[in-house]
Amino acid sequence: SYARPFNSTTLWETTSRSNIYRIPAIATANDGRLIAVSDLRYNGAGDLGNHQIDLLVKTSTDNGANWSSQTNLTTGFSTSTYGYGDAAIVADRDSNKVLILAAAGSKAFWHNTDKSIIADRTNPLEVAKITSENGGQSFSSPTDITSKIYNLNESWTRLFVSSGRIMQSRYIKVGNYNRIYAALVVGSGKETVKLGNVVIYSDDFGDNWNVLGGKDAIPVPNGDEAKLEELPNGNVVLASRTGSGRFINVFKYNNDGNYTSGSWESKQKSLVLGKGKATNGETYIVYAKDTETNEYTYVALQSIPTLNNLRQGVGIFFKEVKSSESTATEYVNGWSASNFYMVQPLASAYSTFSVQKDGKIAFFYEDRNRGGYDAQFISLDLKTITNGKYEMAFK
């Protein structure tokens, strides 16, 4: 009797405390295959830290109408005290490569009661890399890249990659690959959780990484889980979860045509959206056409819970992005409560999405909380999301 969005599909359903599903991630491979990933958390919904978690994947070759059976990507590597979770994914736009980064290990980023399992540099919360060479049809075993990430800054004592989508540039290509960006949550010390967002990028599709803005750059101090997107001029938007909305900062590349240097703005901006509880959502900019003027433009989408200061009422806000926009102040302006599409007015939490090969939005989110969530998929048209104002455009 639980009401779900019309034409939506439950990819994983939490029916007991022994098998709990959380943390959606989804990507569209170069051939159009949808790749959906979820945590399987055993005997409790808790995050990593003395806890077994596996990563599951399902795929669809028909824009989400039908889905494969699940594959466990980490079975045989996890144990009762060691797991893999909070996957972030990207599919290369020009090849069949797919990259997943995940938190791994037996240590925790934070813990309310047991300080002994909080990570430090000696016993870190690890970073695992899982790859596919065939568009998500099969995946490698997880490999450990912890030292590659922690060695970017010797002051970081614990970190993880924000789950959901690793952003790939539309404009910056170095060698064989377009640049990819991932948002970190970093901390130092055990007694006080000192949060901050750091952005790392790779020009070889995840083999080697650098810190955007320099190794000490923290564009959103005290930031939480975050998403990244790219303005039409190549500047990078960081949208970090907070209260009812997002903290926004923008990395501005120097105008040298090479995208080799630049800086974050000195202060973050606040974007207030809805009245939901702080939750990881998706930030995405699509190329679109205004249905009234027939002019081509860009539309920013932000998914977030919106109701009752709870993880409830997940939907998508939208606003037009002018090609001239280049700052955080410009980005936070123009959002409106009237420019909103409700996906699930009932209990709902984390969300992410990708553009399908047919131009629709593959929306993947956490639905119905029963100690854990159901992993729910729905395919949405941009015209539906924007109340008829915009439709997807392709060059």
PDB file of N, CA, C and O in Angstrom, residues 134-167:
ATOM      1  N   ASN A 134      34.431  -2.739 -20.031  1.00  0.00           N
ATOM      2  CA  ASN A 134      33.413  -3.077 -21.024  1.00  0.00           C
ATOM      3  C   ASN A 134      32.062  -2.435 -20.711  1.00  0.00           C
ATOM      4  O   ASN A 134      31.004  -3.039 -20.907  1.00  0.00           O
ATOM      5  N   GLY A 135      32.104  -1.203 -20.219  1.00  0.00           N
ATOM      6  CA  GLY A 135      30.869  -0.458 -20.014  1.00  0.00           C
ATOM      7  C   GLY A 135      29.995  -0.976 -18.906  1.00  0.00           C
ATOM      8  O   GLY A 135      28.778  -0.771 -18.944  1.00  0.00           O
ATOM      9  N   GLY A 136      30.573  -1.639 -17.918  1.00  0.00           N
ATOM     10  CA  GLY A 136      29.816  -2.104 -16.769  1.00  0.00           C
ATOM     11  C   GLY A 136      29.273  -3.507 -16.887  1.00  0.00           C
ATOM     12  O   GLY A 136      28.530  -3.963 -16.011  1.00  0.00           O
ATOM     13  N   GLN A 137      29.642  -4.236 -17.949  1.00  0.00           N
ATOM     14  CA  GLN A 137      29.194  -5.625 -18.061  1.00  0.00           C
ATOM     15  C   GLN A 137      29.887  -6.517 -17.035  1.00  0.00           C
ATOM     16  O   GLN A 137      29.320  -7.504 -16.579  1.00  0.00           O
ATOM     17  N   SER A 138      31.122  -6.168 -16.686  1.00  0.00           N
ATOM     18  CA  SER A 138      31.860  -6.881 -15.640  1.00  0.00           C
ATOM     19  C   SER A 138      32.827  -5.896 -14.995  1.00  0.00           C
ATOM     20  O   SER A 138      33.179  -4.870 -15.592  1.00  0.00           O
ATOM     21  N   PHE A 139      33.253  -6.207 -13.773  1.00  0.00           N
ATOM     22  CA  PHE A 139      34.108  -5.316 -13.017  1.00  0.00           C
ATOM     23  C   PHE A 139      35.297  -6.066 -12.438  1.00  0.00           C
ATOM     24  O   PHE A 139      35.239  -7.272 -12.199  1.00  0.00           O
ATOM     25  N   SER A 140      36.365  -5.309 -12.185  1.00  0.00           N
ATOM     26  CA  SER A 140      37.565  -5.858 -11.559  1.00  0.00           C
ATOM     27  C   SER A 140      37.330  -6.092 -10.072  1.00  0.00           C
ATOM     28  O   SER A 140      36.345  -5.613  -9.487  1.00  0.00           O
ATOM     29  N   SER A 141      38.243  -6.813  -9.456  1.00  0.00           N
ATOM     30  CA  SER A 141      38.285  -6.876  -8.002  1.00  0.00           C
ATOM     31  C   SER A 141      38.697  -5.515  -7.459  1.00  0.00           C
ATOM     32  O   SER A 141      39.364  -4.735  -8.156  1.00  0.00           O
ATOM     33  N   PRO A 142      38.330  -5.187  -6.223  1.00  0.00           N
ATOM     34  CA  PRO A 142      38.747  -3.901  -5.667  1.00  0.00           C
ATOM     35  C   PRO A 142      40.251  -3.838  -5.439  1.00  0.00           C
ATOM     36  O   PRO A 142      40.875  -4.819  -5.035  1.00  0.00           O
ATOM     37  N   THR A 143      40.833  -2.689  -5.745  1.00  0.00           N
ATOM     38  CA  THR A 143      42.246  -2.452  -5.471  1.00  0.00           C
ATOM     39  C   THR A 143      42.370  -1.262  -4.520  1.00  0.00           C
ATOM     40  O   THR A 143      41.519  -0.360  -4.507  1.00  0.00           O
ATOM     41  N   ASP A 144      43.425  -1.251  -3.746  1.00  0.00           N
ATOM     42  CA  ASP A 144      43.622  -0.257  -2.705  1.00  0.00           C
ATOM     43  C   ASP A 144      44.417   0.929  -3.252  1.00  0.00           C
ATOM     44  O   ASP A 144      45.556   0.764  -3.701  1.00  0.00           O
ATOM     45  N   ILE A 145      43.819   2.134  -3.242  1.00  0.00           N
ATOM     46  CA  ILE A 145      44.539   3.334  -3.656  1.00  0.00           C
ATOM     47  C   ILE A 145      44.626   4.329  -2.499  1.00  0.00           C
ATOM     48  O   ILE A 145      44.783   5.543  -2.710  1.00  0.00           O
ATOM     49  N   THR A 146      44.543   3.811  -1.272  1.00  0.00           N
ATOM     50  CA  THR A 146      44.516   4.678  -0.088  1.00  0.00           C
ATOM     51  C   THR A 146      45.701   5.633  -0.049  1.00  0.00           C
ATOM     52  O   THR A 146      45.534   6.847   0.157  1.00  0.00           O
ATOM     53  N   SER A 147      46.907   5.116  -0.244  1.00  0.00           N
ATOM     54  CA  SER A 147      48.092   5.955  -0.119  1.00  0.00           C
ATOM     55  C   SER A 147      48.115   7.046  -1.184  1.00  0.00           C
ATOM     56  O   SER A 147      48.578   8.166  -0.927  1.00  0.00           O
ATOM     57  N   LYS A 148      47.612   6.757  -2.388  1.00  0.00           N
ATOM     58  CA  LYS A 148      47.600   7.767  -3.449  1.00  0.00           C
ATOM     59  C   LYS A 148      46.773   8.987  -3.050  1.00  0.00           C
ATOM     60  O   LYS A 148      47.111  10.120  -3.400  1.00  0.00           O
ATOM     61  N   ILE A 149      45.682   8.743  -2.319  1.00  0.00           N
ATOM     62  CA  ILE A 149      44.805   9.845  -1.936  1.00  0.00           C
ATOM     63  C   ILE A 149      45.313  10.531  -0.670  1.00  0.00           C
ATOM     64  O   ILE A 149      45.429  11.764  -0.622  1.00  0.00           O
ATOM     65  N   TYR A 150      45.655   9.768   0.363  1.00  0.00           N
ATOM     66  CA  TYR A 150      46.112  10.375   1.615  1.00  0.00           C
ATOM     67  C   TYR A 150      47.416  11.130   1.432  1.00  0.00           C
ATOM     68  O   TYR A 150      47.665  12.134   2.114  1.00  0.00           O
ATOM     69  N   ASN A 151      48.261  10.685   0.527  1.00  0.00           N
ATOM     70  CA  ASN A 151      49.546  11.349   0.333  1.00  0.00           C
ATOM     71  C   ASN A 151      49.427  12.706  -0.357  1.00  0.00           C
ATOM     72  O   ASN A 151      50.420  13.436  -0.464  1.00  0.00           O
ATOM     73  N   LEU A 152      48.232  13.066  -0.799  1.00  0.00           N
ATOM     74  CA  LEU A 152      48.041  14.393  -1.372  1.00  0.00           C
ATOM     75  C   LEU A 152      48.163  15.494  -0.318  1.00  0.00           C
ATOM     76  O   LEU A 152      48.450  16.641  -0.637  1.00  0.00           O
ATOM     77  N   ASN A 153      47.925  15.128   0.945  1.00  0.00           N
ATOM     78  CA  ASN A 153      48.065  16.092   2.038  1.00  0.00           C
ATOM     79  C   ASN A 153      48.336  15.326   3.327  1.00  0.00           C
ATOM     80  O   ASN A 153      47.511  14.524   3.770  1.00  0.00           O
ATOM     81  N   GLU A 154      49.481  15.586   3.935  1.00  0.00           N
ATOM     82  CA  GLU A 154      49.915  14.836   5.110  1.00  0.00           C
ATOM     83  C   GLU A 154      49.098  15.155   6.364  1.00  0.00           C
ATOM     84  O   GLU A 154      49.195  14.442   7.375  1.00  0.00           O
ATOM     85  N   SER A 155      48.270  16.201   6.330  1.00  0.00           N
ATOM     86  CA  SER A 155      47.487  16.562   7.511  1.00  0.00           C
ATOM     87  C   SER A 155      46.153  15.833   7.591  1.00  0.00           C
ATOM     88  O   SER A 155      45.501  15.855   8.628  1.00  0.00           O
ATOM     89  N   TRP A 156      45.731  15.193   6.502  1.00  0.00           N
ATOM     90  CA  TRP A 156      44.458  14.481   6.528  1.00  0.00           C
ATOM     91  C   TRP A 156      44.612  13.194   7.332  1.00  0.00           C
ATOM     92  O   TRP A 156      45.495  12.387   7.059  1.00  0.00           O
ATOM     93  N   THR A 157      43.751  12.984   8.327  1.00  0.00           N
ATOM     94  CA  THR A 157      43.801  11.748   9.094  1.00  0.00           C
ATOM     95  C   THR A 157      42.683  10.781   8.722  1.00  0.00           C
ATOM     96  O   THR A 157      42.769   9.595   9.013  1.00  0.00           O
ATOM     97  N   ARG A 158      41.656  11.280   8.098  1.00  0.00           N
ATOM     98  CA  ARG A 158      40.583  10.397   7.623  1.00  0.00           C
ATOM     99  C   ARG A 158      39.828  11.111   6.511  1.00  0.00           C
ATOM    100  O   ARG A 158      39.753  12.352   6.481  1.00  0.00           O
ATOM    101  N   LEU A 159      39.264  10.319   5.605  1.00  0.00           N
ATOM    102  CA  LEU A 159      38.552  10.908   4.478  1.00  0.00           C
ATOM    103  C   LEU A 159      37.719   9.844   3.777  1.00  0.00           C
ATOM    104  O   LEU A 159      37.930   8.653   3.957  1.00  0.00           O
ATOM    105  N   PHE A 160      36.786  10.302   2.986  1.00  0.00           N
ATOM    106  CA  PHE A 160      36.092   9.416   2.047  1.00  0.00           C
ATOM    107  C   PHE A 160      35.591  10.235   0.873  1.00  0.00           C
ATOM    108  O   PHE A 160      35.432  11.451   0.961  1.00  0.00           O
ATOM    109  N   VAL A 161      35.377   9.555  -0.241  1.00  0.00           N
ATOM    110  CA  VAL A 161      34.839  10.188  -1.442  1.00  0.00           C
ATOM    111  C   VAL A 161      33.324  10.254  -1.320  1.00  0.00           C
ATOM    112  O   VAL A 161      32.677   9.252  -1.002  1.00  0.00           O
ATOM    113  N   SER A 162      32.744  11.427  -1.549  1.00  0.00           N
ATOM    114  CA  SER A 162      31.288  11.556  -1.491  1.00  0.00           C
ATOM    115  C   SER A 162      30.633  10.621  -2.498  1.00  0.00           C
ATOM    116  O   SER A 162      31.044  10.532  -3.653  1.00  0.00           O
ATOM    117  N   SER A 163      29.594   9.962  -2.051  1.00  0.00           N
ATOM    118  CA  SER A 163      28.946   8.936  -2.866  1.00  0.00           C
ATOM    119  C   SER A 163      28.130   9.548  -3.995  1.00  0.00           C
ATOM    120  O   SER A 163      27.792  10.723  -3.993  1.00  0.00           O
ATOM    121  N   GLY A 164      27.792   8.704  -4.958  1.00  0.00           N
ATOM    122  CA  GLY A 164      26.916   9.090  -6.058  1.00  0.00           C
ATOM    123  C   GLY A 164      27.652   9.226  -7.363  1.00  0.00           C
ATOM    124  O   GLY A 164      28.035   8.232  -7.970  1.00  0.00           O
ATOM    125  N   ARG A 165      27.903  10.469  -7.787  1.00  0.00           N
ATOM    126  CA  ARG A 165      28.470  10.709  -9.114  1.00  0.00           C
ATOM    127  C   ARG A 165      29.845  11.351  -9.019  1.00  0.00           C
ATOM    128  O   ARG A 165      30.020  12.368  -8.357  1.00  0.00           O
ATOM    129  N   ILE A 166      30.821  10.761  -9.679  1.00  0.00           N
ATOM    130  CA  ILE A 166      32.075  11.436  -9.979  1.00  0.00           C
ATOM    131  C   ILE A 166      31.840  12.236 -11.255  1.00  0.00           C
ATOM    132  O   ILE A 166      31.337  11.703 -12.244  1.00  0.00           O
ATOM    133  N   MET A 167      32.185  13.520 -11.237  1.00  0.00           N
ATOM    134  CA  MET A 167      31.871  14.387 -12.370  1.00  0.00           C
ATOM    135  C   MET A 167      32.980  14.340 -13.422  1.00  0.00           C
ATOM    136  O   MET A 167      34.146  14.428 -13.087  1.00  0.00           O
TER     137      MET A 167
END
